[in-house]
Amino acid sequence: MLVFFTHALTRIYHQKEAGCMAGTPKHLIDWKYRDDAEIREVLALARRVKRQRWEFQGHLQGRTLVMIFQKTSTRTRVSFEAGMTELGGHAINLDWHTTNFTLSDIRSETRYLSRNSAFIMARLRSHSDLLDMAAGATVPVINGCCNLYHPCQALADMLTIAEDRDADPGGARLTYIGAYNNVVNSLVSISAALGVELTLVCPIRDRALVDEESRSRLLGLGLLTETLDAKAAVADADYVYTDTWIDMEYFNDPAFAGEKDRRCELMLPYQVNAALLADSHAKVMHDMPMHLGFEITGEVAESERSIIYDQAENRLDAQKAILLTLA
């Protein structure tokens, strides 16, 4: 296995040096831009890192990760910073609002950061800002979350399912209940690569934020079901996944109070609670932060069927696998 892993990393290194990587960019913007075989390799690496962390100590010695945050963060910052430390590297945390990104051109500031780092992880509100950053970078840019995609979360989600099944996630039946958002876009794209059967229950859907290309691909593979019947959607599910109904930057914003009330009234019948799950054997997932009493009840979140904290913990090893692959 160690020989296989060494050969895999060597192959990835030479592909990047040749400028190929199956024609995809070196940045991790979303899984839709990565080859299916590579996604499976990254997931396999994440499982290996999780089970044998000692093997990878020092693999990124002398490397620096710059982390840039426009959005608030708990899991993204902690998992990337802890991951770099455990791999022997170093992470620098930058709050966008205290840097010259607020004063200058994104591309020029990113070009400077590239001269001082091996990776840039950006957690930004706008996908267009992320693309500007990727265009200016000469080192890999990792999307730590934007308004369109959340690829790091999606990898951790698939790692959670793989570990729970002690097997490839292919064939797992995953039901997502909530707003069609960035998490959904990345779940759709990674499910296509891994063969996950995804059912979406999404009463709130902003068409401008739906990645129709990824959605069409999953639909064409016969792996996507869309319904508003939540009870039927969870009946045969292996996993039920929910997320906040309101973007985190708006949840406590008084200016958004009217829209928050509208969404809560619309979504309350879709709350993940004991009644919804009464006839289901599914385990429960949530990418956190949770708004208990809204999209999920505290009773379910803390129940024996919840694997939410395993899912959150798996951000660490998923992030490590991403860094090792892009190194």
JSON list of C-alpha atoms in Angstrom, two decimals, residues 64-66 92 111-118:
[
{"chain": "A", "resi": 64, "resn": "THR", "atom": "CA", "xyz": [3.24, 27.68, 4.25]},
{"chain": "A", "resi": 65, "resn": "LEU", "atom": "CA", "xyz": [-0.51, 27.89, 3.71]},
{"chain": "A", "resi": 66, "resn": "VAL", "atom": "CA", "xyz": [-2.07, 31.36, 3.59]},
{"chain": "A", "resi": 92, "resn": "ILE", "atom": "CA", "xyz": [-1.10, 32.05, 8.29]},
{"chain": "A", "resi": 111, "resn": "ARG", "atom": "CA", "xyz": [0.43, 37.37, -6.90]},
{"chain": "A", "resi": 112, "resn": "TYR", "atom": "CA", "xyz": [2.30, 38.76, -3.91]},
{"chain": "A", "resi": 113, "resn": "LEU", "atom": "CA", "xyz": [0.94, 36.08, -1.56]},
{"chain": "A", "resi": 114, "resn": "SER", "atom": "CA", "xyz": [2.04, 33.41, -4.04]},
{"chain": "A", "resi": 115, "resn": "ARG", "atom": "CA", "xyz": [5.65, 34.55, -3.56]},
{"chain": "A", "resi": 116, "resn": "ASN", "atom": "CA", "xyz": [5.40, 33.69, 0.15]},
{"chain": "A", "resi": 117, "resn": "SER", "atom": "CA", "xyz": [3.35, 30.51, 0.26]},
{"chain": "A", "resi": 118, "resn": "ALA", "atom": "CA", "xyz": [2.90, 27.04, -1.16]}
]
